[in-house]
Amino acid sequence: MHLLAASTQRNLGMAIAVVAIVGFAIYLIYNVMWAGRGEKGSELELAPNRKPYLSDEELETSKLDLALVSGLVTLVIIGVALPLYWLGEPGRQQGYLDDSRRQFTSRGFEQYEERCASCHGGGGLGGTTSTSITDDAGNFIAAIEWEVPALTTALYRFSEDEVRHILNYGRPPTPMQAWGAPGGGPLTTQQVDELIQYIQSIQLTPEELQGEVLDGLVLQVRDDVLAANSDLSDRLSAANEAVAAAGADEAAAEAAARQVAAMESELRETSEQYIRALASPERGELLFNNGVYGCARCHTPRDSWRFTGPEAIPGAGPVVLARGSAGEAEVVARLGSLIPAYIPGGGAFGPNLTNGATLRQFDTAEGHAGFVTIGSQEGVGYGNFGQGDGGGQMPAFGECVGDRDSNEQSPFYGFCTLEDGSTRPGMLTADQIADIVAYERGL
Ligand code: HEC
Ligand code: HEC
């Protein structure tokens, strides 16, 4: 639409230029061939039977009118064209902005594929990276696999400047290194901007995001729900066995697969009911531990990574030891005090939230929820008396408040306003934040 506006302007400009050029040509031809024939009075030396010149009456009526009317028409054309051009100017500018954004996005995509996809996954959907933990002197402690967050919701939680800060300086001591020149990384300011533009282009819609958050909760309660519904659990096992038994019999396999799908959707329905029926702090705990959409990855020690054990099957590579598995318990016992204890909310990249820390920081649940809604801003204190030291690293989890950037040229200008004029919802609803706060205040 903006492009159309821009090309309308171009067409109009062309038309005006053509009118001007043709008019000037006519003027020239008229002067050279007709008016410039000879000096007034020189006709005395020319042919005596020359045509008599126009009379005064004629000159002062039709000739004069013609000159005046053509002058007026030219004036009107200019008078109309200028405001029209002026009206179209924002469209032209917008077209230019859209063009350069498209260009930035595609260059950012190339950057991303080359430098980020190995960890953050294709399309920014998240992944893992193998690394190790070391002590302060750099001595190896254990091999681990770090969970790398999806970037498809980063701009719901961080402003453009906060994302730029993360890209520039990385997030030591995590595997996220400094990429921008200010942090000593290899990327120029423009390349960082291109990456941010690409990240903007892959953000989920608010509906997709709420779906993802719910999926994470459903996954966490799956075992509990199956344990509490033995009938459903039995039917699901039977359906899965039928799939295995169907073997090469295509019709039977298809019927069995339909059975499994039906059981799974019943399980999903039951899980959602189960989550709705939980007490607020219990639901808050699920939300707190909800992977990239939760809080534990920054506030609970060791939550972002798993130990990778020795090869269980020769040649298969190291095995990731699941949370709570026997293998993990063995490694934890062996490493002892070399590693932090797994204490929910015990503090990692973000501060320790246990032993009433949040009660001291925030007198009321409302104040606490307000902070989780808007996150921290760099250099701005938070908490009861502004005693919290805002580093801009605590994400905003609630509804977008105010535009993320004041510069109209910024791709993030207007990010908080959706097409229908409503405010962009946050990663979590106000109810979900209230649940988390209820959980945190009990830590
Ligand atoms: C070696 C793996 C690795 C590479 C390569 C990498 N990252 Fe990261 N990145 C991480 C990890 C791990 C985290 C999360 C750190 C944590 O646990 O707090 C992260 C966090 C981030 C975050 C913050 C997300 C959030 O929700 O907290 C952004 C934004 C980001 N990376 C962007 C990028 C971009 C853009 C590139 C490419 C220039 C890149 N990363 C390359 C591993 C990597
Ligand atoms: C990307 C890492 C990260 C994630 C994810 C995160 N936080 Fe934080 N949080 C921080 C950091 C860092 C601070 C300290 C303030 C700062 O540096 O800006 C903080 C501070 C806090 C504080 C204030 C604590 C105090 O005593 O000062 C609360 C409360 C809090 N976070 C709650 C949450 C909740 C609830 C969630 C999940 C909905 C969450 N955080 C997710 C990084 C994170």
Short mmCIF file of C-alpha atoms and ligand atoms in Angstrom, two decimals:
data_model
loop_
_atom_site.label_atom_id
_atom_site.label_comp_id
_atom_site.label_asym_id
_atom_site.label_seq_id
_atom_site.Cartn_x
_atom_site.Cartn_y
_atom_site.Cartn_z
CA MET A 1 0.00 0.00 0.00
CA HIS A 2 2.85 2.32 0.87
CA LEU A 3 4.66 1.26 -2.25
CA LEU A 4 1.55 2.08 -4.27
CA ALA A 5 1.45 5.50 -2.65
CA ALA A 6 5.09 6.00 -3.53
CA SER A 7 4.59 5.03 -7.17
CA THR A 8 1.48 7.25 -7.44
CA GLN A 9 3.75 10.07 -6.43
CA ARG A 10 6.24 9.05 -9.06
CA ASN A 11 3.52 8.97 -11.75
CA LEU A 12 2.26 12.38 -10.72
CA GLY A 13 5.78 13.75 -10.80
CA MET A 14 6.31 12.31 -14.28
CA ALA A 15 3.07 13.88 -15.51
CA ILE A 16 4.07 17.29 -14.17
CA ALA A 17 7.52 16.97 -15.71
CA VAL A 18 6.02 16.02 -19.09
CA VAL A 19 3.61 18.98 -18.99
CA ALA A 20 6.49 21.32 -18.11
CA ILE A 21 8.82 20.00 -20.83
CA VAL A 22 6.16 19.99 -23.54
CA GLY A 23 5.09 23.51 -22.54
CA PHE A 24 8.65 24.76 -22.68
CA ALA A 25 9.18 23.14 -26.10
CA ILE A 26 6.06 24.83 -27.47
CA TYR A 27 7.26 28.14 -26.08
CA LEU A 28 10.65 27.72 -27.76
CA ILE A 29 9.21 26.70 -31.10
CA TYR A 30 6.75 29.58 -31.00
CA ASN A 31 9.51 32.09 -30.30
CA VAL A 32 11.98 30.79 -32.84
CA MET A 33 9.61 30.11 -35.71
CA TRP A 34 6.89 32.62 -35.22
CA ALA A 35 7.49 35.49 -32.85
CA GLY A 36 11.21 35.72 -33.50
CA ARG A 37 10.85 36.26 -37.22
CA GLY A 38 11.95 39.80 -37.26
CA GLU A 39 12.00 43.08 -35.44
CA LYS A 40 8.88 45.14 -35.32
CA GLY A 41 9.29 47.82 -38.02
CA SER A 42 11.67 45.72 -40.08
CA GLU A 43 8.65 44.75 -42.14
CA LEU A 44 8.99 48.05 -43.95
CA GLU A 45 11.98 46.63 -45.74
CA LEU A 46 10.25 43.28 -46.27
CA ALA A 47 7.51 42.45 -48.67
CA PRO A 48 5.02 45.32 -48.83
CA ASN A 49 2.07 42.88 -49.30
CA ARG A 50 2.58 41.30 -45.94
CA LYS A 51 -0.39 40.15 -43.86
CA PRO A 52 -1.65 42.95 -41.60
CA TYR A 53 -1.01 42.24 -37.90
CA LEU A 54 -3.85 41.59 -35.45
CA SER A 55 -5.96 44.52 -34.50
CA ASP A 56 -5.90 46.02 -31.03
CA GLU A 57 -9.41 44.72 -30.38
CA GLU A 58 -8.38 41.19 -31.10
CA LEU A 59 -5.17 41.44 -29.08
CA GLU A 60 -7.06 42.74 -26.08
CA THR A 61 -9.84 40.11 -26.17
CA SER A 62 -9.31 36.53 -27.39
CA LYS A 63 -5.47 36.70 -27.46
CA LEU A 64 -5.21 38.22 -24.01
CA ASP A 65 -7.84 35.81 -22.64
CA LEU A 66 -5.92 32.84 -24.03
CA ALA A 67 -2.70 34.01 -22.37
CA LEU A 68 -4.47 34.63 -19.07
CA VAL A 69 -6.34 31.32 -19.11
CA SER A 70 -3.23 29.29 -19.88
CA GLY A 71 -1.40 31.11 -17.07
CA LEU A 72 -4.25 30.31 -14.72
CA VAL A 73 -4.32 26.64 -15.75
CA THR A 74 -0.56 26.32 -15.13
CA LEU A 75 -0.99 27.96 -11.74
CA VAL A 76 -3.81 25.57 -10.83
CA ILE A 77 -1.73 22.55 -11.86
CA ILE A 78 1.15 23.70 -9.69
CA GLY A 79 -1.20 24.70 -6.87
CA VAL A 80 -2.84 21.27 -6.83
CA ALA A 81 0.29 19.23 -7.48
CA LEU A 82 2.31 20.65 -4.61
CA PRO A 83 -0.16 19.81 -1.83
CA LEU A 84 -0.78 16.41 -3.45
CA TYR A 85 2.92 15.74 -3.41
CA TRP A 86 3.09 16.90 0.18
CA LEU A 87 0.19 14.59 1.10
CA GLY A 88 1.96 11.64 -0.49
CA GLU A 89 5.29 12.32 1.17
CA PRO A 90 4.63 10.25 4.34
CA GLY A 91 3.66 7.32 2.09
CA ARG A 92 6.93 7.69 0.21
CA GLN A 93 8.88 7.81 3.45
CA GLN A 94 7.00 4.80 4.80
CA GLY A 95 7.74 2.90 1.60
CA TYR A 96 11.40 3.68 2.07
CA LEU A 97 11.30 2.50 5.71
CA ASP A 98 9.48 -0.71 4.77
CA ASP A 99 12.04 -1.39 2.07
CA SER A 100 15.00 -0.94 4.35
CA ARG A 101 13.33 -3.05 7.04
CA ARG A 102 12.87 -5.88 4.57
CA GLN A 103 16.51 -5.56 3.65
CA PHE A 104 17.60 -5.53 7.30
CA THR A 105 15.45 -8.57 8.06
CA SER A 106 16.96 -10.64 5.26
CA ARG A 107 20.51 -9.63 6.15
CA GLY A 108 19.74 -10.35 9.82
CA PHE A 109 18.44 -13.77 8.80
CA GLU A 110 21.77 -14.54 7.09
CA GLN A 111 23.68 -13.38 10.18
CA TYR A 112 21.45 -15.49 12.36
CA GLU A 113 21.91 -18.65 10.29
CA GLU A 114 25.65 -18.21 10.34
CA ARG A 115 26.23 -17.29 13.97
CA CYS A 116 23.24 -18.07 16.16
CA ALA A 117 21.24 -20.97 14.72
CA SER A 118 23.69 -23.61 15.98
CA CYS A 119 22.58 -22.76 19.53
CA HIS A 120 19.21 -21.00 19.22
CA GLY A 121 17.89 -23.42 16.59
CA GLY A 122 16.47 -22.90 13.10
CA GLY A 123 13.91 -20.10 13.05
CA GLY A 124 14.92 -19.14 16.61
CA LEU A 125 12.88 -22.00 18.08
CA GLY A 126 15.43 -22.84 20.77
CA GLY A 127 18.00 -25.60 21.21
CA THR A 128 20.83 -26.81 23.38
CA THR A 129 24.60 -26.38 23.45
CA SER A 130 27.27 -28.56 24.99
CA THR A 131 29.70 -26.88 27.33
CA SER A 132 31.26 -27.40 30.73
CA ILE A 133 31.28 -25.79 34.14
CA THR A 134 34.57 -24.76 35.68
CA ASP A 135 35.66 -23.38 39.04
CA ASP A 136 36.87 -19.81 39.52
CA ALA A 137 40.39 -20.81 38.49
CA GLY A 138 39.06 -22.31 35.23
CA ASN A 139 39.45 -25.96 36.26
CA PHE A 140 36.99 -28.40 34.67
CA ILE A 141 34.20 -29.56 36.97
CA ALA A 142 31.62 -31.27 34.76
CA ALA A 143 30.33 -31.54 31.19
CA ILE A 144 26.86 -30.08 30.80
CA GLU A 145 24.23 -29.30 28.20
CA TRP A 146 22.81 -25.79 28.44
CA GLU A 147 19.26 -25.13 27.31
CA VAL A 148 19.27 -22.27 24.83
CA PRO A 149 16.07 -20.22 24.91
CA ALA A 150 13.86 -19.71 21.88
CA LEU A 151 14.02 -16.12 20.61
CA THR A 152 10.44 -16.06 19.33
CA THR A 153 9.21 -14.22 22.42
CA ALA A 154 12.27 -12.15 23.35
CA LEU A 155 10.61 -8.86 22.38
CA TYR A 156 7.59 -9.56 24.55
CA ARG A 157 9.93 -9.47 27.53
CA PHE A 158 12.75 -7.14 26.55
CA SER A 159 12.78 -3.72 24.91
CA GLU A 160 14.86 -3.20 21.79
CA ASP A 161 17.61 -1.58 23.86
CA GLU A 162 17.67 -4.47 26.32
CA VAL A 163 18.01 -6.98 23.47
CA ARG A 164 20.78 -4.82 22.02
CA HIS A 165 22.50 -4.90 25.40
CA ILE A 166 22.28 -8.71 25.54
CA LEU A 167 23.71 -8.99 22.00
CA ASN A 168 26.47 -6.49 22.68
CA TYR A 169 27.62 -7.84 26.03
CA GLY A 170 26.33 -11.42 26.11
CA ARG A 171 25.23 -12.93 29.41
CA PRO A 172 28.31 -14.10 31.27
CA PRO A 173 28.86 -16.66 32.68
CA THR A 174 26.32 -18.43 30.41
CA PRO A 175 27.35 -19.69 26.93
CA MET A 176 25.78 -16.53 25.46
CA GLN A 177 28.90 -14.59 24.51
CA ALA A 178 29.33 -10.90 23.69
CA TRP A 179 28.61 -10.38 19.98
CA GLY A 180 28.65 -6.62 19.52
CA ALA A 181 31.68 -4.38 19.19
CA PRO A 182 31.03 -2.62 22.56
CA GLY A 183 31.45 -5.97 24.35
CA GLY A 184 34.47 -6.92 22.28
CA GLY A 185 32.47 -9.11 19.86
CA PRO A 186 32.84 -9.42 16.08
CA LEU A 187 29.61 -7.70 14.95
CA THR A 188 29.22 -4.08 13.87
CA THR A 189 26.44 -1.85 15.21
CA GLN A 190 24.54 -2.29 11.95
CA GLN A 191 24.85 -6.07 12.02
CA VAL A 192 23.44 -6.09 15.55
CA ASP A 193 20.55 -3.92 14.34
CA GLU A 194 19.93 -6.34 11.49
CA LEU A 195 19.81 -9.25 13.94
CA ILE A 196 17.32 -7.40 16.13
CA GLN A 197 15.21 -6.73 13.03
CA TYR A 198 15.28 -10.44 12.22
CA ILE A 199 14.31 -11.35 15.80
CA GLN A 200 11.40 -8.92 15.49
CA SER A 201 10.21 -10.75 12.36
CA ILE A 202 9.95 -14.14 14.13
CA GLN A 203 7.94 -13.06 17.22
CA LEU A 204 4.91 -15.25 17.95
CA THR A 205 1.41 -13.81 17.94
CA PRO A 206 -0.10 -13.30 21.42
CA GLU A 207 -2.39 -16.32 20.83
CA GLU A 208 0.49 -18.59 19.82
CA LEU A 209 2.39 -17.43 22.87
CA GLN A 210 -0.41 -18.24 25.32
CA GLY A 211 -0.70 -21.66 23.65
CA GLU A 212 3.02 -22.29 24.19
CA VAL A 213 2.83 -21.26 27.85
CA LEU A 214 -0.10 -23.64 28.42
CA ASP A 215 1.68 -26.48 26.55
CA GLY A 216 4.57 -26.16 29.01
CA LEU A 217 2.23 -26.43 32.02
CA VAL A 218 0.36 -29.39 30.53
CA LEU A 219 3.66 -31.22 29.98
CA GLN A 220 4.66 -30.67 33.61
CA VAL A 221 1.45 -32.17 35.03
CA ARG A 222 1.20 -35.05 32.54
CA ASP A 223 2.47 -37.76 34.92
CA ASP A 224 0.38 -36.48 37.85
CA VAL A 225 -2.76 -36.39 35.74
CA LEU A 226 -2.17 -39.92 34.42
CA ALA A 227 -1.54 -41.15 37.97
CA ALA A 228 -4.77 -39.55 39.17
CA ASN A 229 -6.83 -40.95 36.26
CA SER A 230 -5.98 -44.65 36.08
CA ASP A 231 -8.87 -45.32 33.68
CA LEU A 232 -7.58 -42.77 31.15
CA SER A 233 -4.04 -43.98 31.73
CA ASP A 234 -5.06 -47.60 31.01
CA ARG A 235 -6.95 -46.65 27.86
CA LEU A 236 -3.96 -44.62 26.59
CA SER A 237 -1.60 -47.56 27.18
CA ALA A 238 -4.01 -49.91 25.43
CA ALA A 239 -4.22 -47.55 22.44
CA ASN A 240 -0.43 -47.31 22.27
CA GLU A 241 -0.14 -51.10 22.45
CA ALA A 242 -2.66 -51.40 19.62
CA VAL A 243 -0.43 -49.15 17.47
CA ALA A 244 2.53 -51.41 18.15
CA ALA A 245 0.48 -54.54 17.49
CA ALA A 246 -0.95 -53.26 14.20
CA GLY A 247 2.43 -53.74 12.52
CA ALA A 248 2.13 -53.77 8.73
CA ASP A 249 -1.68 -53.82 8.77
CA GLU A 250 -2.30 -50.29 7.50
CA ALA A 251 -6.01 -50.10 8.28
CA ALA A 252 -5.46 -51.32 11.84
CA ALA A 253 -2.51 -48.94 12.33
CA GLU A 254 -4.62 -46.00 11.18
CA ALA A 255 -7.50 -46.92 13.49
CA ALA A 256 -5.10 -47.35 16.42
CA ALA A 257 -3.41 -44.00 15.70
CA ARG A 258 -6.84 -42.34 15.73
CA GLN A 259 -7.47 -43.94 19.11
CA VAL A 260 -4.20 -42.58 20.49
CA ALA A 261 -4.99 -39.09 19.16
CA ALA A 262 -8.42 -39.22 20.81
CA MET A 263 -6.89 -40.34 24.13
CA GLU A 264 -4.24 -37.63 23.94
CA SER A 265 -6.80 -34.91 23.40
CA GLU A 266 -8.85 -36.24 26.31
CA LEU A 267 -5.67 -36.16 28.42
CA ARG A 268 -5.05 -32.59 27.32
CA GLU A 269 -8.58 -31.56 28.29
CA THR A 270 -8.24 -33.28 31.68
CA SER A 271 -4.83 -31.66 32.26
CA GLU A 272 -6.19 -28.19 31.56
CA GLN A 273 -9.01 -28.81 34.05
CA TYR A 274 -6.48 -30.11 36.57
CA ILE A 275 -4.36 -26.95 36.19
CA ARG A 276 -7.40 -24.68 36.55
CA ALA A 277 -8.39 -26.51 39.75
CA LEU A 278 -4.99 -26.08 41.41
CA ALA A 279 -4.50 -23.56 44.22
CA SER A 280 -2.94 -20.31 43.05
CA PRO A 281 0.60 -20.91 44.50
CA GLU A 282 0.67 -24.45 43.00
CA ARG A 283 -0.19 -23.11 39.56
CA GLY A 284 2.40 -20.40 40.21
CA GLU A 285 5.03 -23.06 40.80
CA LEU A 286 4.28 -24.63 37.41
CA LEU A 287 4.52 -21.20 35.76
CA PHE A 288 7.75 -20.47 37.64
CA ASN A 289 9.34 -23.69 36.31
CA ASN A 290 8.06 -23.29 32.75
CA GLY A 291 11.31 -23.31 30.76
CA VAL A 292 11.95 -20.26 28.57
CA TYR A 293 8.51 -18.91 29.57
CA GLY A 294 9.22 -19.16 33.29
CA CYS A 295 11.55 -17.87 35.97
CA ALA A 296 13.56 -20.85 37.21
CA ARG A 297 16.05 -20.64 34.35
CA CYS A 298 17.39 -17.41 35.87
CA HIS A 299 16.42 -17.75 39.53
CA THR A 300 17.06 -21.43 40.33
CA PRO A 301 20.65 -22.75 40.41
CA ARG A 302 21.40 -25.38 37.73
CA ASP A 303 17.96 -25.05 36.18
CA SER A 304 19.33 -23.98 32.76
CA TRP A 305 21.46 -27.05 32.30
CA ARG A 306 21.76 -30.81 32.72
CA PHE A 307 24.83 -32.91 33.39
CA THR A 308 25.95 -35.02 30.48
CA GLY A 309 26.96 -38.40 31.79
CA PRO A 310 29.51 -40.81 30.35
CA GLU A 311 28.45 -42.75 27.28
CA ALA A 312 25.83 -45.29 28.25
CA ILE A 313 25.84 -46.89 24.82
CA PRO A 314 29.31 -47.00 23.25
CA GLY A 315 29.50 -44.66 20.26
CA ALA A 316 26.17 -42.98 21.04
CA GLY A 317 27.83 -39.93 22.58
CA PRO A 318 27.33 -38.47 26.04
CA VAL A 319 23.94 -38.91 27.63
CA VAL A 320 21.97 -36.00 29.04
CA LEU A 321 21.03 -36.86 32.62
CA ALA A 322 17.43 -35.88 33.23
CA ARG A 323 16.50 -33.80 36.28
CA GLY A 324 15.81 -36.16 39.17
CA SER A 325 17.35 -39.18 37.43
CA ALA A 326 19.61 -41.67 39.24
CA GLY A 327 22.51 -40.64 37.00
CA GLU A 328 22.09 -37.03 38.05
CA ALA A 329 21.97 -37.97 41.74
CA GLU A 330 25.22 -39.89 41.31
CA VAL A 331 27.00 -36.89 39.68
CA VAL A 332 25.63 -34.47 42.29
CA ALA A 333 26.85 -36.72 45.13
CA ARG A 334 30.28 -37.02 43.50
CA LEU A 335 30.71 -33.26 42.90
CA GLY A 336 29.41 -32.27 46.34
CA SER A 337 30.08 -28.65 47.20
CA LEU A 338 31.76 -27.93 43.84
CA ILE A 339 28.31 -27.23 42.44
CA PRO A 340 25.42 -25.20 43.84
CA ALA A 341 22.50 -27.08 45.38
CA TYR A 342 19.28 -27.19 43.38
CA ILE A 343 17.09 -24.88 45.47
CA PRO A 344 13.95 -23.52 43.77
CA GLY A 345 14.35 -19.72 43.55
CA GLY A 346 17.75 -20.03 45.25
CA GLY A 347 19.39 -17.56 42.88
CA ALA A 348 21.42 -17.98 39.70
CA PHE A 349 21.70 -15.23 37.09
CA GLY A 350 18.84 -13.51 38.93
CA PRO A 351 18.87 -12.96 42.71
CA ASN A 352 17.89 -15.43 45.43
CA LEU A 353 14.14 -15.18 46.04
CA THR A 354 13.96 -17.50 49.06
CA ASN A 355 13.71 -16.89 52.82
CA GLY A 356 11.23 -14.08 52.39
CA ALA A 357 13.50 -12.01 50.13
CA THR A 358 10.56 -10.89 48.00
CA LEU A 359 8.51 -10.00 51.10
CA ARG A 360 11.28 -7.63 52.18
CA GLN A 361 11.66 -6.21 48.69
CA PHE A 362 7.92 -5.73 48.09
CA ASP A 363 5.52 -4.94 50.95
CA THR A 364 2.48 -5.95 48.93
CA ALA A 365 1.68 -8.66 46.40
CA GLU A 366 0.49 -5.86 44.09
CA GLY A 367 3.87 -4.13 44.16
CA HIS A 368 5.58 -7.46 43.59
CA ALA A 369 3.28 -8.26 40.64
CA GLY A 370 3.86 -4.77 39.23
CA PHE A 371 7.59 -5.41 39.13
CA VAL A 372 7.18 -8.79 37.40
CA THR A 373 4.84 -7.09 34.91
CA ILE A 374 7.27 -4.40 33.78
CA GLY A 375 10.62 -5.96 34.73
CA SER A 376 13.65 -3.91 35.64
CA GLN A 377 15.05 -0.89 33.83
CA GLU A 378 18.75 -0.21 33.72
CA GLY A 379 19.75 2.23 36.45
CA VAL A 380 16.21 2.46 37.88
CA GLY A 381 15.73 1.22 41.43
CA TYR A 382 12.73 -0.97 42.31
CA GLY A 383 11.03 -2.33 45.40
CA ASN A 384 9.48 -0.55 48.38
CA PHE A 385 12.00 2.29 48.52
CA GLY A 386 13.69 1.72 45.19
CA GLN A 387 16.27 -0.36 47.08
CA GLY A 388 16.40 -2.94 44.25
CA ASP A 389 19.28 -2.38 41.86
CA GLY A 390 17.72 -2.48 38.37
CA GLY A 391 20.11 -3.89 35.78
CA GLY A 392 17.56 -4.07 32.94
CA GLN A 393 18.05 -7.84 32.91
CA MET A 394 14.86 -8.91 34.67
CA PRO A 395 12.38 -9.34 31.79
CA ALA A 396 8.90 -7.77 31.63
CA PHE A 397 6.30 -10.54 31.78
CA GLY A 398 3.07 -8.57 31.62
CA GLU A 399 1.13 -6.45 29.16
CA CYS A 400 3.20 -4.02 27.12
CA VAL A 401 3.12 -0.68 28.94
CA GLY A 402 3.92 2.24 26.68
CA ASP A 403 5.85 1.93 23.48
CA ARG A 404 9.13 0.11 23.72
CA ASP A 405 10.95 2.88 21.90
CA SER A 406 10.30 6.59 21.45
CA ASN A 407 11.89 6.88 18.02
CA GLU A 408 9.38 6.66 15.18
CA GLN A 409 12.07 5.33 12.86
CA SER A 410 12.62 2.39 15.19
CA PRO A 411 11.12 -0.95 14.14
CA PHE A 412 9.85 -1.27 17.70
CA TYR A 413 7.93 1.93 17.66
CA GLY A 414 4.33 0.85 18.11
CA PHE A 415 5.27 -2.74 19.05
CA CYS A 416 2.94 -2.48 22.05
CA THR A 417 -0.03 -1.46 19.91
CA LEU A 418 -1.71 -4.17 17.85
CA GLU A 419 -3.34 -3.52 14.46
CA ASP A 420 -6.81 -3.08 15.99
CA GLY A 421 -5.43 -0.43 18.36
CA SER A 422 -5.49 -2.62 21.47
CA THR A 423 -2.44 -3.04 23.73
CA ARG A 424 -0.27 -6.06 23.06
CA PRO A 425 -0.79 -8.63 25.83
CA GLY A 426 2.30 -9.81 27.63
CA MET A 427 3.89 -13.21 27.85
CA LEU A 428 1.79 -13.93 30.94
CA THR A 429 -1.71 -12.79 31.88
CA ALA A 430 -2.33 -10.75 35.03
CA ASP A 431 -3.85 -13.89 36.65
CA GLN A 432 -0.77 -15.94 35.83
CA ILE A 433 1.49 -13.28 37.32
CA ALA A 434 -0.68 -13.24 40.46
CA ASP A 435 -0.22 -17.04 40.71
CA ILE A 436 3.58 -16.75 40.41
CA VAL A 437 3.67 -13.98 43.00
CA ALA A 438 1.63 -16.14 45.39
CA TYR A 439 4.21 -18.92 44.93
CA GLU A 440 7.25 -16.64 45.23
CA ARG A 441 6.06 -14.99 48.41
CA GLY A 442 5.97 -18.42 50.03
CA LEU A 443 9.56 -19.34 49.05
C1 HEC B 1 27.10 -21.01 22.10
C2 HEC B 1 25.67 -20.93 22.02
C3 HEC B 1 25.05 -19.58 21.66
C4 HEC B 1 25.24 -18.83 20.53
C5 HEC B 1 26.15 -19.12 19.33
C6 HEC B 1 24.35 -17.68 20.64
N1 HEC B 1 23.65 -17.74 21.82
FE1 HEC B 1 22.25 -16.40 22.45
N2 HEC B 1 22.05 -17.43 24.19
C7 HEC B 1 22.68 -18.63 24.49
C8 HEC B 1 22.26 -19.07 25.81
C9 HEC B 1 22.68 -20.34 26.52
C10 HEC B 1 21.36 -18.08 26.30
C11 HEC B 1 20.63 -18.09 27.64
C12 HEC B 1 21.51 -17.74 28.73
C13 HEC B 1 20.79 -17.92 30.05
O1 HEC B 1 20.60 -19.06 30.44
O2 HEC B 1 20.42 -16.90 30.66
C14 HEC B 1 21.26 -17.07 25.25
C15 HEC B 1 20.46 -15.94 25.35
C16 HEC B 1 20.20 -15.07 24.31
C17 HEC B 1 19.24 -14.00 24.36
C18 HEC B 1 18.35 -13.64 25.56
C19 HEC B 1 17.11 -14.46 25.46
C20 HEC B 1 16.28 -14.57 26.71
O3 HEC B 1 15.09 -14.80 26.59
O4 HEC B 1 16.83 -14.48 27.82
C21 HEC B 1 19.24 -13.40 23.13
C22 HEC B 1 18.39 -12.23 22.66
C23 HEC B 1 20.22 -14.09 22.31
N3 HEC B 1 20.80 -15.11 23.07
C24 HEC B 1 20.52 -13.82 20.99
C25 HEC B 1 21.54 -14.42 20.27
C26 HEC B 1 21.93 -14.03 18.93
C27 HEC B 1 21.25 -12.96 18.08
C28 HEC B 1 22.98 -14.82 18.57
C29 HEC B 1 23.80 -14.76 17.30
C30 HEC B 1 24.57 -13.57 17.09
C31 HEC B 1 23.23 -15.72 19.69
N4 HEC B 1 22.36 -15.45 20.69
C32 HEC B 1 24.22 -16.70 19.68
C33 HEC B 1 23.56 -19.32 23.70
C34 HEC B 1 24.04 -18.89 22.46
C1 HEC B 2 16.58 -13.64 31.95
C2 HEC B 2 16.73 -13.91 33.34
C3 HEC B 2 15.53 -13.73 34.25
C4 HEC B 2 14.31 -14.34 34.15
C5 HEC B 2 13.83 -15.30 33.10
C6 HEC B 2 13.54 -13.91 35.30
N1 HEC B 2 14.27 -13.04 36.06
FE1 HEC B 2 13.67 -12.14 37.79
N2 HEC B 2 15.41 -11.13 37.87
C7 HEC B 2 16.47 -11.26 37.01
C8 HEC B 2 17.52 -10.34 37.39
C9 HEC B 2 18.85 -10.20 36.68
C10 HEC B 2 17.06 -9.63 38.52
C11 HEC B 2 17.77 -8.51 39.30
C12 HEC B 2 17.37 -7.15 38.76
C13 HEC B 2 18.17 -6.72 37.57
O1 HEC B 2 19.37 -7.02 37.49
O2 HEC B 2 17.60 -6.07 36.70
C14 HEC B 2 15.73 -10.16 38.81
C15 HEC B 2 14.95 -9.74 39.88
C16 HEC B 2 13.74 -10.32 40.23
C17 HEC B 2 12.99 -9.98 41.42
C18 HEC B 2 13.41 -9.01 42.50
C19 HEC B 2 14.22 -9.77 43.48
C20 HEC B 2 14.92 -8.92 44.50
O3 HEC B 2 15.00 -9.37 45.64
O4 HEC B 2 15.43 -7.86 44.13
C21 HEC B 2 11.84 -10.72 41.39
C22 HEC B 2 10.73 -10.74 42.41
C23 HEC B 2 11.87 -11.52 40.18
N3 HEC B 2 13.04 -11.26 39.50
C24 HEC B 2 10.87 -12.38 39.79
C25 HEC B 2 10.88 -13.09 38.60
C26 HEC B 2 9.76 -13.86 38.12
C27 HEC B 2 8.43 -14.01 38.81
C28 HEC B 2 10.15 -14.40 36.92
C29 HEC B 2 9.32 -15.29 35.98
C30 HEC B 2 8.00 -14.86 35.64
C31 HEC B 2 11.50 -13.96 36.66
N4 HEC B 2 11.91 -13.18 37.69
C32 HEC B 2 12.23 -14.32 35.56
C33 HEC B 2 16.53 -12.13 35.92
C34 HEC B 2 15.49 -12.90 35.46
#
